[in-house]
mmCIF file of C-alpha atoms and ligand atoms in Angstrom:
data_model
loop_
_atom_site.group_PDB
_atom_site.id
_atom_site.type_symbol
_atom_site.label_atom_id
_atom_site.label_comp_id
_atom_site.label_asym_id
_atom_site.label_seq_id
_atom_site.Cartn_x
_atom_site.Cartn_y
_atom_site.Cartn_z
ATOM 1 C CA UNK A 1 150.716 7.448 136.559
ATOM 2 C CA UNK A 2 150.465 3.555 136.857
ATOM 3 C CA UNK A 3 147.636 1.729 139.431
ATOM 4 C CA UNK A 4 150.692 0.493 141.112
ATOM 5 C CA UNK A 5 152.287 4.085 141.908
ATOM 6 C CA UNK A 6 148.809 5.299 143.045
ATOM 7 C CA UNK A 7 148.108 2.393 145.407
ATOM 8 C CA UNK A 8 151.361 2.509 146.979
ATOM 9 C CA UNK A 9 150.294 4.954 149.648
ATOM 10 C CA UNK A 10 148.747 4.184 152.945
ATOM 11 C CA UNK A 11 144.676 4.159 152.907
ATOM 12 C CA UNK A 12 142.507 4.926 155.702
ATOM 13 C CA UNK A 13 138.797 4.486 156.583
ATOM 14 C CA UNK A 14 136.620 4.689 159.412
ATOM 15 C CA UNK A 15 134.679 1.510 160.600
ATOM 16 C CA UNK A 16 132.438 1.065 162.953
ATOM 17 C CA UNK A 17 133.026 -1.471 165.935
ATOM 18 C CA UNK A 18 130.721 -4.377 164.577
ATOM 19 C CA UNK A 19 132.268 -3.843 161.224
ATOM 20 C CA UNK A 20 135.700 -4.207 162.548
ATOM 21 C CA UNK A 21 136.649 -8.005 161.661
ATOM 22 C CA UNK A 22 134.725 -7.429 158.017
ATOM 23 C CA UNK A 23 137.126 -4.420 157.285
ATOM 24 C CA UNK A 24 140.028 -6.083 158.013
ATOM 25 C CA UNK A 25 139.868 -9.587 157.251
ATOM 26 C CA UNK A 26 142.038 -10.129 154.028
ATOM 27 C CA UNK A 27 143.850 -6.638 153.850
ATOM 28 C CA UNK A 28 147.398 -5.994 155.170
ATOM 29 C CA UNK A 29 146.531 -3.983 157.830
ATOM 30 C CA UNK A 30 148.755 -1.462 158.993
ATOM 31 C CA UNK A 31 147.010 -0.297 161.921
ATOM 32 C CA UNK A 32 143.662 0.148 163.801
ATOM 33 C CA UNK A 33 143.188 3.077 166.085
ATOM 34 C CA UNK A 34 140.121 2.933 167.917
ATOM 35 C CA UNK A 35 138.477 6.341 168.904
ATOM 36 C CA UNK A 36 136.664 4.857 171.701
ATOM 37 C CA UNK A 37 135.702 5.255 175.423
ATOM 38 C CA UNK A 38 138.970 4.162 177.351
ATOM 39 C CA UNK A 39 142.529 4.607 176.643
ATOM 40 C CA UNK A 40 145.201 1.468 176.074
ATOM 41 C CA UNK A 41 149.112 1.328 175.864
ATOM 42 C CA UNK A 42 149.549 0.663 172.064
ATOM 43 C CA UNK A 43 150.406 -3.096 170.947
ATOM 44 C CA UNK A 44 150.439 -5.314 168.287
ATOM 45 C CA UNK A 45 146.999 -7.298 168.011
ATOM 46 C CA UNK A 46 146.314 -9.550 165.218
ATOM 47 C CA UNK A 47 149.660 -8.931 163.501
ATOM 48 C CA UNK A 48 148.956 -5.142 163.508
ATOM 49 C CA UNK A 49 149.342 -2.047 165.401
ATOM 50 C CA UNK A 50 146.355 -1.494 167.509
ATOM 51 C CA UNK A 51 145.655 1.681 169.678
ATOM 52 C CA UNK A 52 142.872 2.962 172.034
ATOM 53 C CA UNK A 53 142.227 6.544 172.574
ATOM 54 C CA UNK A 54 140.096 7.813 174.937
ATOM 55 C CA UNK A 55 137.778 9.952 172.768
ATOM 56 C CA UNK A 56 134.180 9.136 173.587
ATOM 57 C CA UNK A 57 132.072 9.202 176.585
ATOM 58 C CA UNK A 58 130.530 5.470 175.047
ATOM 59 C CA UNK A 59 132.299 2.661 173.260
ATOM 60 C CA UNK A 60 129.189 2.525 171.005
ATOM 61 C CA UNK A 61 129.392 6.368 169.970
ATOM 62 C CA UNK A 62 133.178 4.899 168.957
ATOM 63 C CA UNK A 63 134.659 3.988 166.047
ATOM 64 C CA UNK A 64 137.840 2.560 164.145
ATOM 65 C CA UNK A 65 140.597 4.377 161.918
ATOM 66 C CA UNK A 66 141.517 1.555 159.672
ATOM 67 C CA UNK A 67 145.332 1.730 158.243
ATOM 68 C CA UNK A 68 145.635 -0.624 154.968
ATOM 69 C CA UNK A 69 148.325 -0.855 152.652
ATOM 70 C CA UNK A 70 148.775 -3.199 149.384
ATOM 71 C CA UNK A 71 152.451 -4.629 150.809
ATOM 72 C CA UNK A 72 152.607 -7.307 153.459
ATOM 73 C CA UNK A 73 153.241 -6.040 157.000
ATOM 74 C CA UNK A 74 155.632 -6.627 159.699
ATOM 75 C CA UNK A 75 154.738 -5.500 163.243
ATOM 76 C CA UNK A 76 156.449 -5.071 166.617
ATOM 77 C CA UNK A 77 156.923 -3.228 169.689
ATOM 78 C CA UNK A 78 160.402 -1.405 171.270
ATOM 79 C CA UNK A 79 160.637 0.985 174.117
ATOM 80 C CA UNK A 80 156.718 1.403 174.600
ATOM 81 C CA UNK A 81 156.673 2.367 171.079
ATOM 82 C CA UNK A 82 154.111 -0.158 168.682
ATOM 83 C CA UNK A 83 154.398 -0.420 165.265
ATOM 84 C CA UNK A 84 153.489 -1.699 162.034
ATOM 85 C CA UNK A 85 155.195 -1.434 158.601
ATOM 86 C CA UNK A 86 155.392 -2.545 155.044
ATOM 87 C CA UNK A 87 158.588 -1.549 153.733
ATOM 88 C CA UNK A 88 157.463 1.616 152.467
ATOM 89 C CA UNK A 89 155.100 2.877 155.393
ATOM 90 C CA UNK A 90 155.346 2.959 158.901
ATOM 91 C CA UNK A 91 152.604 3.595 161.533
ATOM 92 C CA UNK A 92 153.726 3.805 165.259
ATOM 93 C CA UNK A 93 152.397 4.739 168.451
ATOM 94 C CA UNK A 94 153.205 5.700 172.024
ATOM 95 C CA UNK A 95 151.758 6.876 174.912
ATOM 96 C CA UNK A 96 152.708 9.056 177.608
ATOM 97 C CA UNK A 97 150.872 8.078 181.097
ATOM 98 C CA UNK A 98 148.861 11.038 182.951
ATOM 99 C CA UNK A 99 151.671 13.269 184.560
ATOM 100 C CA UNK A 100 151.549 16.547 186.401
ATOM 101 C CA UNK A 101 153.876 18.033 183.847
ATOM 102 C CA UNK A 102 154.683 16.818 180.311
ATOM 103 C CA UNK A 103 157.612 18.505 178.581
ATOM 104 C CA UNK A 104 160.243 15.883 179.441
ATOM 105 C CA UNK A 105 157.971 12.901 178.919
ATOM 106 C CA UNK A 106 156.976 14.373 175.646
ATOM 107 C CA UNK A 107 160.310 15.128 174.634
ATOM 108 C CA UNK A 108 161.489 11.550 175.697
ATOM 109 C CA UNK A 109 158.600 9.586 173.852
ATOM 110 C CA UNK A 110 159.169 12.064 170.629
ATOM 111 C CA UNK A 111 162.923 11.175 170.871
ATOM 112 C CA UNK A 112 162.107 7.195 171.113
ATOM 113 C CA UNK A 113 159.857 7.263 168.024
ATOM 114 C CA UNK A 114 162.028 9.263 165.972
ATOM 115 C CA UNK A 115 165.012 6.938 166.919
ATOM 116 C CA UNK A 116 162.680 3.673 166.182
ATOM 117 C CA UNK A 117 161.887 5.820 162.788
ATOM 118 C CA UNK A 118 165.517 5.966 162.153
ATOM 119 C CA UNK A 119 166.463 2.556 163.055
ATOM 120 C CA UNK A 120 163.458 1.243 160.923
ATOM 121 C CA UNK A 121 164.518 3.159 157.998
ATOM 122 C CA UNK A 122 161.304 5.207 157.991
ATOM 123 C CA UNK A 123 162.726 8.801 158.156
ATOM 124 C CA UNK A 124 159.822 11.203 156.359
ATOM 125 C CA UNK A 125 157.242 12.042 158.733
ATOM 126 C CA UNK A 126 154.026 12.595 157.077
ATOM 127 C CA UNK A 127 151.485 13.087 159.636
ATOM 128 C CA UNK A 128 151.480 12.951 163.442
ATOM 129 C CA UNK A 129 148.204 12.853 165.788
ATOM 130 C CA UNK A 130 148.530 13.828 169.444
ATOM 131 C CA UNK A 131 145.712 13.403 171.853
ATOM 132 C CA UNK A 132 146.340 15.449 175.234
ATOM 133 C CA UNK A 133 144.112 14.910 178.286
ATOM 134 C CA UNK A 134 143.256 17.930 180.116
ATOM 135 C CA UNK A 135 144.668 19.902 177.129
ATOM 136 C CA UNK A 136 143.727 23.603 178.503
ATOM 137 C CA UNK A 137 144.405 22.765 182.457
ATOM 138 C CA UNK A 138 147.624 23.972 183.792
ATOM 139 C CA UNK A 139 150.591 21.683 184.462
ATOM 140 C CA UNK A 140 152.361 21.762 187.991
ATOM 141 C CA UNK A 141 153.961 24.879 186.762
ATOM 142 C CA UNK A 142 151.178 26.747 185.772
ATOM 143 C CA UNK A 143 151.715 25.981 182.323
ATOM 144 C CA UNK A 144 148.901 25.231 180.177
ATOM 145 C CA UNK A 145 149.402 21.248 179.249
ATOM 146 C CA UNK A 146 149.232 21.852 175.456
ATOM 147 C CA UNK A 147 152.085 24.672 175.728
ATOM 148 C CA UNK A 148 153.801 22.435 177.869
ATOM 149 C CA UNK A 149 153.394 19.198 175.148
ATOM 150 C CA UNK A 150 154.528 21.882 172.600
ATOM 151 C CA UNK A 151 157.711 22.574 174.341
ATOM 152 C CA UNK A 152 158.828 18.752 174.648
ATOM 153 C CA UNK A 153 157.914 18.409 171.036
ATOM 154 C CA UNK A 154 159.740 21.343 169.818
ATOM 155 C CA UNK A 155 162.995 19.893 171.828
ATOM 156 C CA UNK A 156 162.696 16.732 170.070
ATOM 157 C CA UNK A 157 162.144 18.080 166.602
ATOM 158 C CA UNK A 158 164.966 20.179 167.262
ATOM 159 C CA UNK A 159 167.115 17.244 168.417
ATOM 160 C CA UNK A 160 166.804 15.444 165.278
ATOM 161 C CA UNK A 161 167.424 18.555 163.393
ATOM 162 C CA UNK A 162 163.862 18.887 161.400
ATOM 163 C CA UNK A 163 163.282 22.177 159.315
ATOM 164 C CA UNK A 164 160.636 24.068 159.224
ATOM 165 C CA UNK A 165 159.617 22.274 156.164
ATOM 166 C CA UNK A 166 160.225 18.518 157.328
ATOM 167 C CA UNK A 167 157.749 18.903 160.279
ATOM 168 C CA UNK A 168 154.517 16.787 159.710
ATOM 169 C CA UNK A 169 151.035 18.052 159.541
ATOM 170 C CA UNK A 170 149.336 17.084 162.689
ATOM 171 C CA UNK A 171 146.753 17.644 165.331
ATOM 172 C CA UNK A 172 146.795 18.446 168.822
ATOM 173 C CA UNK A 173 143.708 18.262 170.233
ATOM 174 C CA UNK A 174 141.784 17.385 173.628
ATOM 175 C CA UNK A 175 141.219 13.731 174.920
ATOM 176 C CA UNK A 176 138.816 12.342 177.560
ATOM 177 C CA UNK A 177 141.584 10.606 179.673
ATOM 178 C CA UNK A 178 145.338 8.500 179.180
ATOM 179 C CA UNK A 179 147.738 11.306 179.619
ATOM 180 C CA UNK A 180 149.138 11.926 175.722
ATOM 181 C CA UNK A 181 148.604 9.480 173.237
ATOM 182 C CA UNK A 182 149.983 9.826 169.979
ATOM 183 C CA UNK A 183 150.877 8.081 166.726
ATOM 184 C CA UNK A 184 152.554 8.657 163.514
ATOM 185 C CA UNK A 185 152.438 8.320 159.855
ATOM 186 C CA UNK A 186 155.987 7.720 158.476
ATOM 187 C CA UNK A 187 157.325 7.039 154.707
ATOM 188 C CA UNK A 188 160.700 5.382 153.758
ATOM 189 C CA UNK A 189 160.979 6.797 149.914
ATOM 190 C CA UNK A 190 157.661 8.563 149.163
ATOM 191 C CA UNK A 191 157.971 12.310 148.574
ATOM 192 C CA UNK A 192 156.707 14.388 151.079
ATOM 193 C CA UNK A 193 155.900 18.177 150.427
ATOM 194 C CA UNK A 194 154.910 20.393 153.573
ATOM 195 C CA UNK A 195 152.059 22.658 152.770
ATOM 196 C CA UNK A 196 151.596 26.042 154.583
ATOM 197 C CA UNK A 197 148.557 28.375 153.991
ATOM 198 C CA UNK A 198 148.954 32.127 153.383
ATOM 199 C CA UNK A 199 145.915 32.670 155.274
ATOM 200 C CA UNK A 200 147.624 31.510 158.486
ATOM 201 C CA UNK A 201 150.858 32.192 160.212
ATOM 202 C CA UNK A 202 152.782 28.894 160.107
ATOM 203 C CA UNK A 203 151.923 27.404 163.263
ATOM 204 C CA UNK A 204 155.969 26.978 164.161
ATOM 205 C CA UNK A 205 156.181 30.701 163.688
ATOM 206 C CA UNK A 206 153.400 31.512 166.289
ATOM 207 C CA UNK A 207 154.574 34.294 168.922
ATOM 208 C CA UNK A 208 155.621 33.743 172.217
ATOM 209 C CA UNK A 209 152.143 34.847 173.434
ATOM 210 C CA UNK A 210 150.927 31.348 172.557
ATOM 211 C CA UNK A 211 153.634 29.467 174.868
ATOM 212 C CA UNK A 212 157.457 29.442 175.253
ATOM 213 C CA UNK A 213 157.871 27.099 172.239
ATOM 214 C CA UNK A 214 155.590 27.321 169.123
ATOM 215 C CA UNK A 215 153.587 24.158 167.776
ATOM 216 C CA UNK A 216 156.024 22.349 165.213
ATOM 217 C CA UNK A 217 153.367 21.457 162.632
ATOM 218 C CA UNK A 218 152.838 21.787 159.023
ATOM 219 C CA UNK A 219 149.299 23.081 157.969
ATOM 220 C CA UNK A 220 149.113 19.889 155.473
ATOM 221 C CA UNK A 221 151.130 17.491 153.896
ATOM 222 C CA UNK A 222 151.536 16.349 150.268
ATOM 223 C CA UNK A 223 152.489 12.641 149.749
ATOM 224 C CA UNK A 224 153.276 11.251 146.428
ATOM 225 C CA UNK A 225 155.054 8.089 145.529
ATOM 226 C CA UNK A 226 157.773 9.943 143.408
ATOM 227 C CA UNK A 227 158.624 13.752 143.906
ATOM 228 C CA UNK A 228 158.180 14.114 140.147
ATOM 229 C CA UNK A 229 154.389 13.363 140.545
ATOM 230 C CA UNK A 230 152.667 16.776 141.131
ATOM 231 C CA UNK A 231 149.125 15.550 140.518
ATOM 232 C CA UNK A 232 148.078 12.209 142.074
ATOM 233 C CA UNK A 233 149.778 12.524 145.732
ATOM 234 C CA UNK A 234 147.168 12.670 148.789
ATOM 235 C CA UNK A 235 146.740 15.198 151.426
ATOM 236 C CA UNK A 236 146.856 14.975 155.008
ATOM 237 C CA UNK A 237 145.191 18.280 156.194
ATOM 238 C CA UNK A 238 146.015 18.971 159.660
ATOM 239 C CA UNK A 239 143.832 19.966 162.694
ATOM 240 C CA UNK A 240 142.473 23.467 161.530
ATOM 241 C CA UNK A 241 140.636 26.010 163.389
ATOM 242 C CA UNK A 242 139.255 29.305 163.575
ATOM 243 C CA UNK A 243 142.783 31.401 163.373
ATOM 244 C CA UNK A 244 143.829 34.131 161.048
ATOM 245 C CA UNK A 245 147.243 35.198 161.103
ATOM 246 C CA UNK A 246 147.858 33.968 164.552
ATOM 247 C CA UNK A 247 144.858 35.150 166.204
ATOM 248 C CA UNK A 248 141.449 33.045 167.020
ATOM 249 C CA UNK A 249 138.451 34.722 165.512
ATOM 250 C CA UNK A 250 135.190 34.387 166.512
ATOM 251 C CA UNK A 251 135.502 33.321 170.309
ATOM 252 C CA UNK A 252 132.098 31.966 171.436
ATOM 253 C CA UNK A 253 130.719 31.692 168.126
ATOM 254 C CA UNK A 254 130.822 28.173 166.941
ATOM 255 C CA UNK A 255 128.969 28.323 163.811
ATOM 256 C CA UNK A 256 131.359 31.238 162.772
ATOM 257 C CA UNK A 257 134.112 29.122 164.015
ATOM 258 C CA UNK A 258 133.433 26.369 161.944
ATOM 259 C CA UNK A 259 132.921 28.351 158.883
ATOM 260 C CA UNK A 260 136.387 30.031 159.377
ATOM 261 C CA UNK A 261 138.070 26.890 159.846
ATOM 262 C CA UNK A 262 136.479 25.440 156.636
ATOM 263 C CA UNK A 263 137.591 28.688 154.768
ATOM 264 C CA UNK A 264 140.891 27.985 155.901
ATOM 265 C CA UNK A 265 141.147 24.548 154.560
ATOM 266 C CA UNK A 266 139.118 25.288 151.282
ATOM 267 C CA UNK A 267 142.221 27.956 151.018
ATOM 268 C CA UNK A 268 144.926 25.063 151.878
ATOM 269 C CA UNK A 269 143.713 22.697 149.753
ATOM 270 C CA UNK A 270 142.679 24.604 146.728
ATOM 271 C CA UNK A 271 144.710 25.394 143.551
ATOM 272 C CA UNK A 272 146.154 28.479 144.500
ATOM 273 C CA UNK A 273 148.271 27.143 147.652
ATOM 274 C CA UNK A 274 149.027 24.090 145.937
ATOM 275 C CA UNK A 275 150.313 25.847 142.722
ATOM 276 C CA UNK A 276 152.689 27.886 145.277
ATOM 277 C CA UNK A 277 154.013 23.965 146.361
ATOM 278 C CA UNK A 278 154.306 22.955 142.829
ATOM 279 C CA UNK A 279 151.364 20.422 142.888
ATOM 280 C CA UNK A 280 148.491 20.787 140.578
ATOM 281 C CA UNK A 281 145.254 19.637 141.976
ATOM 282 C CA UNK A 282 141.953 21.665 142.173
ATOM 283 C CA UNK A 283 140.416 20.461 145.193
ATOM 284 C CA UNK A 284 137.531 21.451 147.282
ATOM 285 C CA UNK A 285 135.811 20.657 150.619
ATOM 286 C CA UNK A 286 134.086 17.807 148.669
ATOM 287 C CA UNK A 287 136.928 15.904 148.027
ATOM 288 C CA UNK A 288 137.945 15.946 151.981
ATOM 289 C CA UNK A 289 137.570 12.350 152.954
ATOM 290 C CA UNK A 290 137.987 10.361 156.546
ATOM 291 C CA UNK A 291 137.272 13.941 158.183
ATOM 292 C CA UNK A 292 137.368 14.331 162.346
ATOM 293 C CA UNK A 293 135.277 17.099 163.377
ATOM 294 C CA UNK A 294 136.415 18.066 167.157
ATOM 295 C CA UNK A 295 133.779 20.005 169.099
ATOM 296 C CA UNK A 296 134.318 21.316 172.557
ATOM 297 C CA UNK A 297 130.983 21.725 173.772
ATOM 298 C CA UNK A 298 128.573 18.726 172.954
ATOM 299 C CA UNK A 299 125.598 20.503 172.529
ATOM 300 C CA UNK A 300 127.282 22.416 169.396
ATOM 301 C CA UNK A 301 127.347 19.192 167.451
ATOM 302 C CA UNK A 302 123.975 19.527 165.514
ATOM 303 C CA UNK A 303 124.866 23.041 164.238
ATOM 304 C CA UNK A 304 128.531 21.741 163.322
ATOM 305 C CA UNK A 305 127.386 19.091 161.525
ATOM 306 C CA UNK A 306 124.704 21.151 159.261
ATOM 307 C CA UNK A 307 127.540 23.277 158.678
ATOM 308 C CA UNK A 308 129.732 20.336 157.752
ATOM 309 C CA UNK A 309 126.816 18.640 155.498
ATOM 310 C CA UNK A 310 126.625 21.906 153.247
ATOM 311 C CA UNK A 311 130.427 21.647 152.350
ATOM 312 C CA UNK A 312 131.405 18.072 152.344
ATOM 313 C CA UNK A 313 130.674 15.153 149.831
ATOM 314 C CA UNK A 314 127.479 13.189 151.235
ATOM 315 C CA UNK A 315 129.909 10.054 150.649
ATOM 316 C CA UNK A 316 132.664 11.370 152.853
ATOM 317 C CA UNK A 317 133.279 9.758 156.290
ATOM 318 C CA UNK A 318 132.750 12.298 159.248
ATOM 319 C CA UNK A 319 133.297 11.497 162.643
ATOM 320 C CA UNK A 320 132.410 14.348 165.398
ATOM 321 C CA UNK A 321 134.202 14.122 168.895
ATOM 322 C CA UNK A 322 133.380 16.141 171.844
ATOM 323 C CA UNK A 323 136.803 16.937 173.259
ATOM 324 C CA UNK A 324 138.670 20.139 174.059
ATOM 325 C CA UNK A 325 140.586 22.466 171.582
ATOM 326 C CA UNK A 326 144.261 23.434 171.823
ATOM 327 C CA UNK A 327 143.173 27.255 172.812
ATOM 328 C CA UNK A 328 140.549 27.545 175.348
ATOM 329 C CA UNK A 329 139.019 30.320 172.929
ATOM 330 C CA UNK A 330 138.465 27.578 170.035
ATOM 331 C CA UNK A 331 135.384 25.562 170.137
ATOM 332 C CA UNK A 332 135.544 23.556 166.892
ATOM 333 C CA UNK A 333 138.481 21.873 164.786
ATOM 334 C CA UNK A 334 138.458 20.131 161.658
ATOM 335 C CA UNK A 335 141.058 17.926 160.136
ATOM 336 C CA UNK A 336 140.541 15.199 156.811
ATOM 337 C CA UNK A 337 142.572 13.748 154.071
ATOM 338 C CA UNK A 338 142.329 13.944 150.316
ATOM 339 C CA UNK A 339 142.676 10.111 149.314
ATOM 340 C CA UNK A 340 144.428 9.582 146.112
ATOM 341 C CA UNK A 341 142.739 6.850 145.403
ATOM 342 C CA UNK A 342 140.086 8.420 145.215
ATOM 343 C CA UNK A 343 141.167 10.847 142.814
ATOM 344 C CA UNK A 344 141.317 8.291 140.327
ATOM 345 C CA UNK A 345 137.926 6.916 140.079
ATOM 346 C CA UNK A 346 136.516 7.073 136.838
HETATM 347 C C1 LIG B 401 144.310 24.576 165.435
HETATM 348 C C2 LIG B 401 145.759 24.470 165.428
HETATM 349 O O1 LIG B 401 146.774 23.642 166.109
HETATM 350 C C3 LIG B 401 146.324 22.481 166.569
HETATM 351 C C4 LIG B 401 147.166 21.770 167.339
HETATM 352 C C5 LIG B 401 148.196 21.281 166.527
HETATM 353 C C6 LIG B 401 149.531 20.655 167.362
HETATM 354 O O2 LIG B 401 150.057 21.043 168.155
HETATM 355 O O3 LIG B 401 150.141 19.425 166.868
HETATM 356 C C7 LIG B 401 148.011 20.675 165.154
HETATM 357 C C8 LIG B 401 146.886 21.082 164.487
HETATM 358 C C9 LIG B 401 145.749 21.462 165.514
HETATM 359 O O4 LIG B 401 145.215 20.394 166.219
HETATM 360 C C10 LIG B 401 146.229 25.458 164.987
HETATM 361 O O5 LIG B 401 147.438 26.006 165.916
HETATM 362 O O6 LIG B 401 145.832 26.437 164.324
#
C-alpha cells in the first residue's frame, strides 16, 4: 500500500471553535460541520461547505468537525444543498425546515441530494448524518417524527434503487432545533463495503412495530481506495445503541445501555465480523476516533463518560452531546470512525 493511496481517503477531526482558523489554514477543507447552539442553512464559506447544527445549549460547549482531503476542493450550492468536492470525495448538506410532518420534505430533500450526487459523479454513499428535532414527538398525523423521517428516506432510497448493501452507515439522532439537518459523505471511485452486525438485526429489516418503513442504513461502511485493499481502509461506524436483535435492552439503565452499545461496536469492528465481509483488520474500541456520544439526559453524561474512558484510547477525540435518541427507550448512542491514517502510524 502506497502512502498516496492511504491518504486518498477523507480525514476528519474535531476542533474547538477558537482553534478552527488554525486547524483549517493551509488545508484542503471539504467542510466544517459546527455542532453548536443554533442551526443555519448549509452554505459555502471560505471556499468550503459550512453547516451549523443545533446540538449544544451554548456555543462554548460546541465543537467543529473538520473534513479535509489531500486534493484541491471545489464548492457550490444547488437546490438548497451546499457541497464541496475534490474529484474523489463529496461532502454535501441540506436542511428541512421545521414542519408538522416530515416524510414528504425528507423524500424531496434526499431526492435533491441523490440527484446532485449523480450529477457531480459521486454515486457511492459512504456515510450520512441526520439530526432530527423533536425526534420522539408525534407529527400532525400522530406518527413519531423519527418514523416519519424514516418513511421519506426509504422512499427516496427506493426511487434511486438503493439495495440493502448500498445504503450508507448513518446516524439518526435528536437535535435541539432546526427541523431536520443532514449531511452526506460520498465517493466517486473508492470502494465501499456495507458491514452488518450479527448481534443486531439489520436496521433495514426491522419489523413493522418500529414504524411503517424501516430505517435504511448500514451498521458500518468500510472505505478503501481500491476494492482489492481489504486491510488499510477506514471504517465509519453508524450510530449504535443498546439494541440486540431488534429489541431495546436495559431501558432506564444508562450504564448498561452504554456497555451494550460498546459491545455491539466492539463486535462490529472486530476481526470476526470484518472477516465475514472479506476485510482483514483486528480492531478494538481503542482504534475508534472522532467519537460522538449522544446522551438523552444531561445528568447521565458523567457516568457515560466514565464508561467510555475505560474503553477508548486516551488519544481519541470524544464529544458528548445531550440530545434525544431515535427510540424513546434509548438513553445513549455512540458513533465513530476508524481512520485509515491512524492505522499506518509507525
Ligand atoms: C440506534 C439506531 O439507529 C439510529 C438511527 C439511524 C438512522 O435512522 O439513520 C442510524 C443509526 C442510529 O443513529 C438503531 O437502530 O440501532
